[in-house]
Amino acid sequence: MTGWTDSGYDATGRADADDSLRRLAATQAGFFTARQAVGHGIAAHDFAERIEAGLWIRVETELFRLSDSPRTKFDEFAQWCTWYEGEAVVSHQSAADLHGMGHLQPRFLHLSTPDQRTVPSNRLALHHRTLAEEDCEVVGAFRITTPARTAVDLAAGGVSQEVLDELVGDAIALGRVDSDQLHAAVANQPAAVADRIELALLAAG
């Protein structure tokens, strides 16, 4: 990182800490938490000078972003997944929207996480649970439930059968899921959920 030596930062320890944090932040769309910064060797009392120098932006109390990070339409997803430090997955209506399944236009950002902390935003709809790795995939700077898992979650969550039929039909038409994957996804689900997925498959032809 340039600029630290001229600002009174040595070219070894502190520069290395900032470079290390920058590499992490690059995988999170430029976002990082206070705990991640400290874990990479930057003391909490040094945060303010980086903000004042215009290098960091404070997004939330414990969440920051590198000021030169490019903005995208997916920033809000990356922001809140970073807040949970890898313990959150975009799911349910939000996952369906990102996958191009149906036309739900969710009012909230749906995340699944085992983390029970209170989040400083009323934009989030949280589903407290732990997902298997095979139920998730990586999209850019965050994780999202697979189309099959998304369809099963919404079938269990009570969307109408008409809406579910459209979601499943879109996923099949886009080549994102097939009947075998959906059958596997409902293998351990209640019979009512499996029946709803089967009806959606029948509607999709």
PDB file of C-alpha atoms in Angstrom:
ATOM      1  CA  MET A   1       0.000   0.000   0.000  1.00  0.00           C
ATOM      2  CA  THR A   2       1.388   3.436  -0.877  1.00  0.00           C
ATOM      3  CA  GLY A   3       1.292   6.538   1.257  1.00  0.00           C
ATOM      4  CA  TRP A   4       1.943   5.087   4.704  1.00  0.00           C
ATOM      5  CA  THR A   5       5.656   5.933   4.814  1.00  0.00           C
ATOM      6  CA  ASP A   6       4.987   9.580   3.952  1.00  0.00           C
ATOM      7  CA  SER A   7       2.307   9.711   6.637  1.00  0.00           C
ATOM      8  CA  GLY A   8       4.650   8.512   9.351  1.00  0.00           C
ATOM      9  CA  TYR A   9       3.988   4.781   9.016  1.00  0.00           C
ATOM     10  CA  ASP A  10       6.983   2.503   8.862  1.00  0.00           C
ATOM     11  CA  ALA A  11       7.525   0.435   5.749  1.00  0.00           C
ATOM     12  CA  THR A  12       7.516  -2.906   7.547  1.00  0.00           C
ATOM     13  CA  GLY A  13       5.038  -3.856  10.266  1.00  0.00           C
ATOM     14  CA  ARG A  14       2.203  -1.426   9.661  1.00  0.00           C
ATOM     15  CA  ALA A  15       2.479  -1.528   5.888  1.00  0.00           C
ATOM     16  CA  ASP A  16       2.446  -5.332   6.028  1.00  0.00           C
ATOM     17  CA  ALA A  17      -0.640  -5.276   8.252  1.00  0.00           C
ATOM     18  CA  ASP A  18      -2.485  -2.987   5.853  1.00  0.00           C
ATOM     19  CA  ASP A  19      -1.475  -5.059   2.846  1.00  0.00           C
ATOM     20  CA  SER A  20      -2.654  -8.212   4.584  1.00  0.00           C
ATOM     21  CA  LEU A  21      -5.997  -6.627   5.440  1.00  0.00           C
ATOM     22  CA  ARG A  22      -6.337  -5.305   1.889  1.00  0.00           C
ATOM     23  CA  ARG A  23      -5.930  -8.828   0.504  1.00  0.00           C
ATOM     24  CA  LEU A  24      -8.707 -10.080   2.782  1.00  0.00           C
ATOM     25  CA  ALA A  25     -10.972  -7.126   1.990  1.00  0.00           C
ATOM     26  CA  ALA A  26     -10.525  -7.762  -1.738  1.00  0.00           C
ATOM     27  CA  THR A  27     -12.337 -11.088  -1.293  1.00  0.00           C
ATOM     28  CA  GLN A  28     -15.190  -9.282   0.526  1.00  0.00           C
ATOM     29  CA  ALA A  29     -15.860  -6.459  -1.978  1.00  0.00           C
ATOM     30  CA  GLY A  30     -13.620  -4.173   0.084  1.00  0.00           C
ATOM     31  CA  PHE A  31     -15.505  -4.680   3.366  1.00  0.00           C
ATOM     32  CA  PHE A  32     -13.964  -5.857   6.634  1.00  0.00           C
ATOM     33  CA  THR A  33     -14.865  -5.902  10.303  1.00  0.00           C
ATOM     34  CA  ALA A  34     -13.051  -4.284  13.205  1.00  0.00           C
ATOM     35  CA  ARG A  35     -12.193  -7.744  14.502  1.00  0.00           C
ATOM     36  CA  GLN A  36     -10.691  -8.717  11.150  1.00  0.00           C
ATOM     37  CA  ALA A  37      -8.581  -5.538  11.103  1.00  0.00           C
ATOM     38  CA  VAL A  38      -7.260  -6.230  14.595  1.00  0.00           C
ATOM     39  CA  GLY A  39      -6.612  -9.832  13.618  1.00  0.00           C
ATOM     40  CA  HIS A  40      -4.427  -8.604  10.764  1.00  0.00           C
ATOM     41  CA  GLY A  41      -2.314  -6.504  13.115  1.00  0.00           C
ATOM     42  CA  ILE A  42      -4.000  -3.078  13.101  1.00  0.00           C
ATOM     43  CA  ALA A  43      -4.725  -1.755  16.581  1.00  0.00           C
ATOM     44  CA  ALA A  44      -8.209  -0.378  17.233  1.00  0.00           C
ATOM     45  CA  HIS A  45      -6.773   2.985  18.308  1.00  0.00           C
ATOM     46  CA  ASP A  46      -5.239   3.340  14.837  1.00  0.00           C
ATOM     47  CA  PHE A  47      -8.581   3.079  13.005  1.00  0.00           C
ATOM     48  CA  ALA A  48      -9.381   6.796  13.258  1.00  0.00           C
ATOM     49  CA  GLU A  49      -6.267   7.953  11.440  1.00  0.00           C
ATOM     50  CA  ARG A  50      -7.003   5.671   8.501  1.00  0.00           C
ATOM     51  CA  ILE A  51     -10.539   7.035   8.317  1.00  0.00           C
ATOM     52  CA  GLU A  52      -9.293  10.613   8.561  1.00  0.00           C
ATOM     53  CA  ALA A  53      -6.735   9.910   5.829  1.00  0.00           C
ATOM     54  CA  GLY A  54      -9.582   8.834   3.549  1.00  0.00           C
ATOM     55  CA  LEU A  55      -8.366   5.252   3.263  1.00  0.00           C
ATOM     56  CA  TRP A  56     -11.224   3.628   5.168  1.00  0.00           C
ATOM     57  CA  ILE A  57     -14.944   4.335   5.280  1.00  0.00           C
ATOM     58  CA  ARG A  58     -16.906   3.442   8.398  1.00  0.00           C
ATOM     59  CA  VAL A  59     -20.051   1.649   7.200  1.00  0.00           C
ATOM     60  CA  GLU A  60     -21.387   0.505  10.579  1.00  0.00           C
ATOM     61  CA  THR A  61     -20.030   0.625  14.123  1.00  0.00           C
ATOM     62  CA  GLU A  62     -17.875  -2.469  13.614  1.00  0.00           C
ATOM     63  CA  LEU A  63     -17.801  -2.565   9.804  1.00  0.00           C
ATOM     64  CA  PHE A  64     -15.519  -0.697   7.409  1.00  0.00           C
ATOM     65  CA  ARG A  65     -14.692  -0.550   3.719  1.00  0.00           C
ATOM     66  CA  LEU A  66     -11.586   0.402   1.786  1.00  0.00           C
ATOM     67  CA  SER A  67     -12.433   3.740   0.208  1.00  0.00           C
ATOM     68  CA  ASP A  68     -11.064   2.826  -3.224  1.00  0.00           C
ATOM     69  CA  SER A  69     -13.190  -0.320  -3.576  1.00  0.00           C
ATOM     70  CA  PRO A  70     -15.325  -0.342  -6.745  1.00  0.00           C
ATOM     71  CA  ARG A  71     -19.079  -0.120  -6.130  1.00  0.00           C
ATOM     72  CA  THR A  72     -21.457  -2.743  -7.533  1.00  0.00           C
ATOM     73  CA  LYS A  73     -25.162  -3.526  -7.280  1.00  0.00           C
ATOM     74  CA  PHE A  74     -24.301  -6.457  -5.004  1.00  0.00           C
ATOM     75  CA  ASP A  75     -22.581  -4.380  -2.316  1.00  0.00           C
ATOM     76  CA  GLU A  76     -25.346  -4.762   0.251  1.00  0.00           C
ATOM     77  CA  PHE A  77     -25.105  -8.552   0.076  1.00  0.00           C
ATOM     78  CA  ALA A  78     -21.325  -8.459   0.465  1.00  0.00           C
ATOM     79  CA  GLN A  79     -21.594  -5.910   3.282  1.00  0.00           C
ATOM     80  CA  TRP A  80     -23.801  -8.010   5.534  1.00  0.00           C
ATOM     81  CA  CYS A  81     -22.113 -11.296   4.738  1.00  0.00           C
ATOM     82  CA  THR A  82     -18.844  -9.646   5.757  1.00  0.00           C
ATOM     83  CA  TRP A  83     -20.454  -8.377   8.971  1.00  0.00           C
ATOM     84  CA  TYR A  84     -20.971 -12.048   9.861  1.00  0.00           C
ATOM     85  CA  GLU A  85     -17.360 -12.877   8.894  1.00  0.00           C
ATOM     86  CA  GLY A  86     -18.163 -15.833   6.668  1.00  0.00           C
ATOM     87  CA  GLU A  87     -20.995 -17.176   8.812  1.00  0.00           C
ATOM     88  CA  ALA A  88     -23.862 -15.890   6.634  1.00  0.00           C
ATOM     89  CA  VAL A  89     -25.369 -17.078   3.360  1.00  0.00           C
ATOM     90  CA  VAL A  90     -27.836 -15.191   1.149  1.00  0.00           C
ATOM     91  CA  SER A  91     -30.968 -17.332   1.118  1.00  0.00           C
ATOM     92  CA  HIS A  92     -34.741 -17.630   0.622  1.00  0.00           C
ATOM     93  CA  GLN A  93     -36.371 -14.789  -1.370  1.00  0.00           C
ATOM     94  CA  SER A  94     -33.080 -12.925  -1.825  1.00  0.00           C
ATOM     95  CA  ALA A  95     -31.356 -16.011  -3.212  1.00  0.00           C
ATOM     96  CA  ALA A  96     -34.254 -16.654  -5.587  1.00  0.00           C
ATOM     97  CA  ASP A  97     -34.038 -13.071  -6.831  1.00  0.00           C
ATOM     98  CA  LEU A  98     -30.288 -13.334  -7.462  1.00  0.00           C
ATOM     99  CA  HIS A  99     -30.704 -16.690  -9.212  1.00  0.00           C
ATOM    100  CA  GLY A 100     -33.381 -15.236 -11.514  1.00  0.00           C
ATOM    101  CA  MET A 101     -36.040 -17.550 -10.088  1.00  0.00           C
ATOM    102  CA  GLY A 102     -39.508 -15.996 -10.191  1.00  0.00           C
ATOM    103  CA  HIS A 103     -40.403 -12.366  -9.524  1.00  0.00           C
ATOM    104  CA  LEU A 104     -40.486 -12.094  -5.743  1.00  0.00           C
ATOM    105  CA  GLN A 105     -38.896  -8.637  -5.437  1.00  0.00           C
ATOM    106  CA  PRO A 106     -38.092  -9.153  -1.735  1.00  0.00           C
ATOM    107  CA  ARG A 107     -38.485  -6.208   0.640  1.00  0.00           C
ATOM    108  CA  PHE A 108     -35.769  -7.541   2.950  1.00  0.00           C
ATOM    109  CA  LEU A 109     -32.343  -9.040   2.476  1.00  0.00           C
ATOM    110  CA  HIS A 110     -32.644 -12.660   3.599  1.00  0.00           C
ATOM    111  CA  LEU A 111     -29.626 -14.252   5.255  1.00  0.00           C
ATOM    112  CA  SER A 112     -29.141 -17.633   6.880  1.00  0.00           C
ATOM    113  CA  THR A 113     -26.639 -17.747   9.744  1.00  0.00           C
ATOM    114  CA  PRO A 114     -26.047 -19.612  12.987  1.00  0.00           C
ATOM    115  CA  ASP A 115     -24.835 -16.324  14.516  1.00  0.00           C
ATOM    116  CA  GLN A 116     -27.298 -15.004  17.120  1.00  0.00           C
ATOM    117  CA  ARG A 117     -25.916 -11.459  17.412  1.00  0.00           C
ATOM    118  CA  THR A 118     -28.264  -8.504  17.021  1.00  0.00           C
ATOM    119  CA  VAL A 119     -27.652  -6.801  13.684  1.00  0.00           C
ATOM    120  CA  PRO A 120     -27.783  -2.990  13.375  1.00  0.00           C
ATOM    121  CA  SER A 121     -30.207  -2.993  10.446  1.00  0.00           C
ATOM    122  CA  ASN A 122     -33.912  -3.535   9.880  1.00  0.00           C
ATOM    123  CA  ARG A 123     -33.167  -4.403   6.258  1.00  0.00           C
ATOM    124  CA  LEU A 124     -32.350  -7.978   7.186  1.00  0.00           C
ATOM    125  CA  ALA A 125     -34.592 -11.018   7.528  1.00  0.00           C
ATOM    126  CA  LEU A 126     -32.526 -13.566   9.429  1.00  0.00           C
ATOM    127  CA  HIS A 127     -32.940 -17.345   9.373  1.00  0.00           C
ATOM    128  CA  HIS A 128     -30.897 -18.796  12.219  1.00  0.00           C
ATOM    129  CA  ARG A 129     -29.546 -22.148  11.056  1.00  0.00           C
ATOM    130  CA  THR A 130     -26.426 -23.943   9.846  1.00  0.00           C
ATOM    131  CA  LEU A 131     -26.292 -25.024   6.213  1.00  0.00           C
ATOM    132  CA  ALA A 132     -24.273 -27.847   4.698  1.00  0.00           C
ATOM    133  CA  GLU A 133     -21.526 -26.814   2.274  1.00  0.00           C
ATOM    134  CA  GLU A 134     -23.290 -28.592  -0.587  1.00  0.00           C
ATOM    135  CA  ASP A 135     -26.290 -26.304  -0.077  1.00  0.00           C
ATOM    136  CA  CYS A 136     -24.206 -23.202  -0.826  1.00  0.00           C
ATOM    137  CA  GLU A 137     -22.219 -21.728  -3.676  1.00  0.00           C
ATOM    138  CA  VAL A 138     -19.967 -18.695  -3.984  1.00  0.00           C
ATOM    139  CA  VAL A 139     -21.087 -15.732  -6.077  1.00  0.00           C
ATOM    140  CA  GLY A 140     -18.398 -13.069  -6.171  1.00  0.00           C
ATOM    141  CA  ALA A 141     -17.803 -11.784  -2.651  1.00  0.00           C
ATOM    142  CA  PHE A 142     -20.476 -13.775  -0.789  1.00  0.00           C
ATOM    143  CA  ARG A 143     -22.162 -17.160  -0.504  1.00  0.00           C
ATOM    144  CA  ILE A 144     -25.693 -17.966  -1.600  1.00  0.00           C
ATOM    145  CA  THR A 145     -27.897 -21.031  -1.298  1.00  0.00           C
ATOM    146  CA  THR A 146     -27.983 -23.198  -4.421  1.00  0.00           C
ATOM    147  CA  PRO A 147     -31.087 -23.040  -6.622  1.00  0.00           C
ATOM    148  CA  ALA A 148     -32.190 -26.447  -5.317  1.00  0.00           C
ATOM    149  CA  ARG A 149     -31.806 -25.432  -1.673  1.00  0.00           C
ATOM    150  CA  THR A 150     -33.473 -22.096  -2.380  1.00  0.00           C
ATOM    151  CA  ALA A 151     -36.510 -23.817  -3.890  1.00  0.00           C
ATOM    152  CA  VAL A 152     -36.773 -26.166  -0.912  1.00  0.00           C
ATOM    153  CA  ASP A 153     -36.458 -23.297   1.587  1.00  0.00           C
ATOM    154  CA  LEU A 154     -39.261 -21.386  -0.124  1.00  0.00           C
ATOM    155  CA  ALA A 155     -41.433 -24.491  -0.349  1.00  0.00           C
ATOM    156  CA  ALA A 156     -40.999 -24.920   3.401  1.00  0.00           C
ATOM    157  CA  GLY A 157     -41.469 -21.203   3.993  1.00  0.00           C
ATOM    158  CA  GLY A 158     -44.998 -21.011   2.737  1.00  0.00           C
ATOM    159  CA  VAL A 159     -44.926 -19.228  -0.625  1.00  0.00           C
ATOM    160  CA  SER A 160     -47.974 -20.111  -2.693  1.00  0.00           C
ATOM    161  CA  GLN A 161     -47.832 -23.149  -4.956  1.00  0.00           C
ATOM    162  CA  GLU A 162     -48.250 -20.902  -7.992  1.00  0.00           C
ATOM    163  CA  VAL A 163     -45.206 -18.867  -6.979  1.00  0.00           C
ATOM    164  CA  LEU A 164     -43.228 -22.024  -6.218  1.00  0.00           C
ATOM    165  CA  ASP A 165     -44.141 -23.474  -9.623  1.00  0.00           C
ATOM    166  CA  GLU A 166     -42.773 -20.347 -11.285  1.00  0.00           C
ATOM    167  CA  LEU A 167     -39.568 -20.422  -9.218  1.00  0.00           C
ATOM    168  CA  VAL A 168     -38.843 -24.044 -10.022  1.00  0.00           C
ATOM    169  CA  GLY A 169     -39.816 -23.613 -13.667  1.00  0.00           C
ATOM    170  CA  ASP A 170     -37.432 -20.684 -14.052  1.00  0.00           C
ATOM    171  CA  ALA A 171     -34.555 -22.554 -12.405  1.00  0.00           C
ATOM    172  CA  ILE A 172     -35.067 -25.525 -14.734  1.00  0.00           C
ATOM    173  CA  ALA A 173     -35.412 -23.319 -17.820  1.00  0.00           C
ATOM    174  CA  LEU A 174     -32.179 -21.521 -16.907  1.00  0.00           C
ATOM    175  CA  GLY A 175     -30.377 -24.840 -16.500  1.00  0.00           C
ATOM    176  CA  ARG A 176     -29.593 -24.121 -12.844  1.00  0.00           C
ATOM    177  CA  VAL A 177     -31.306 -27.194 -11.434  1.00  0.00           C
ATOM    178  CA  ASP A 178     -32.836 -30.474 -12.548  1.00  0.00           C
ATOM    179  CA  SER A 179     -35.313 -32.935 -11.089  1.00  0.00           C
ATOM    180  CA  ASP A 180     -32.615 -35.198  -9.643  1.00  0.00           C
ATOM    181  CA  GLN A 181     -31.083 -32.317  -7.709  1.00  0.00           C
ATOM    182  CA  LEU A 182     -34.465 -31.257  -6.364  1.00  0.00           C
ATOM    183  CA  HIS A 183     -35.349 -34.794  -5.337  1.00  0.00           C
ATOM    184  CA  ALA A 184     -32.022 -35.051  -3.506  1.00  0.00           C
ATOM    185  CA  ALA A 185     -32.629 -31.703  -1.810  1.00  0.00           C
ATOM    186  CA  VAL A 186     -35.952 -32.837  -0.324  1.00  0.00           C
ATOM    187  CA  ALA A 187     -34.720 -36.260   0.777  1.00  0.00           C
ATOM    188  CA  ASN A 188     -34.681 -35.260   4.444  1.00  0.00           C
ATOM    189  CA  GLN A 189     -37.507 -32.735   4.323  1.00  0.00           C
ATOM    190  CA  PRO A 190     -41.057 -33.186   5.640  1.00  0.00           C
ATOM    191  CA  ALA A 191     -43.425 -34.950   3.248  1.00  0.00           C
ATOM    192  CA  ALA A 192     -45.436 -31.765   2.709  1.00  0.00           C
ATOM    193  CA  VAL A 193     -42.346 -29.953   1.379  1.00  0.00           C
ATOM    194  CA  ALA A 194     -41.411 -32.860  -0.888  1.00  0.00           C
ATOM    195  CA  ASP A 195     -44.969 -32.955  -2.232  1.00  0.00           C
ATOM    196  CA  ARG A 196     -44.871 -29.247  -3.058  1.00  0.00           C
ATOM    197  CA  ILE A 197     -41.589 -29.629  -4.951  1.00  0.00           C
ATOM    198  CA  GLU A 198     -43.042 -32.598  -6.841  1.00  0.00           C
ATOM    199  CA  LEU A 199     -46.056 -30.536  -7.866  1.00  0.00           C
ATOM    200  CA  ALA A 200     -43.736 -27.774  -9.067  1.00  0.00           C
ATOM    201  CA  LEU A 201     -41.773 -30.302 -11.137  1.00  0.00           C
ATOM    202  CA  LEU A 202     -44.984 -31.568 -12.694  1.00  0.00           C
ATOM    203  CA  ALA A 203     -46.022 -28.008 -13.540  1.00  0.00           C
ATOM    204  CA  ALA A 204     -42.636 -27.422 -15.175  1.00  0.00           C
ATOM    205  CA  GLY A 205     -43.239 -30.392 -17.462  1.00  0.00           C
TER     206      GLY A 205
END
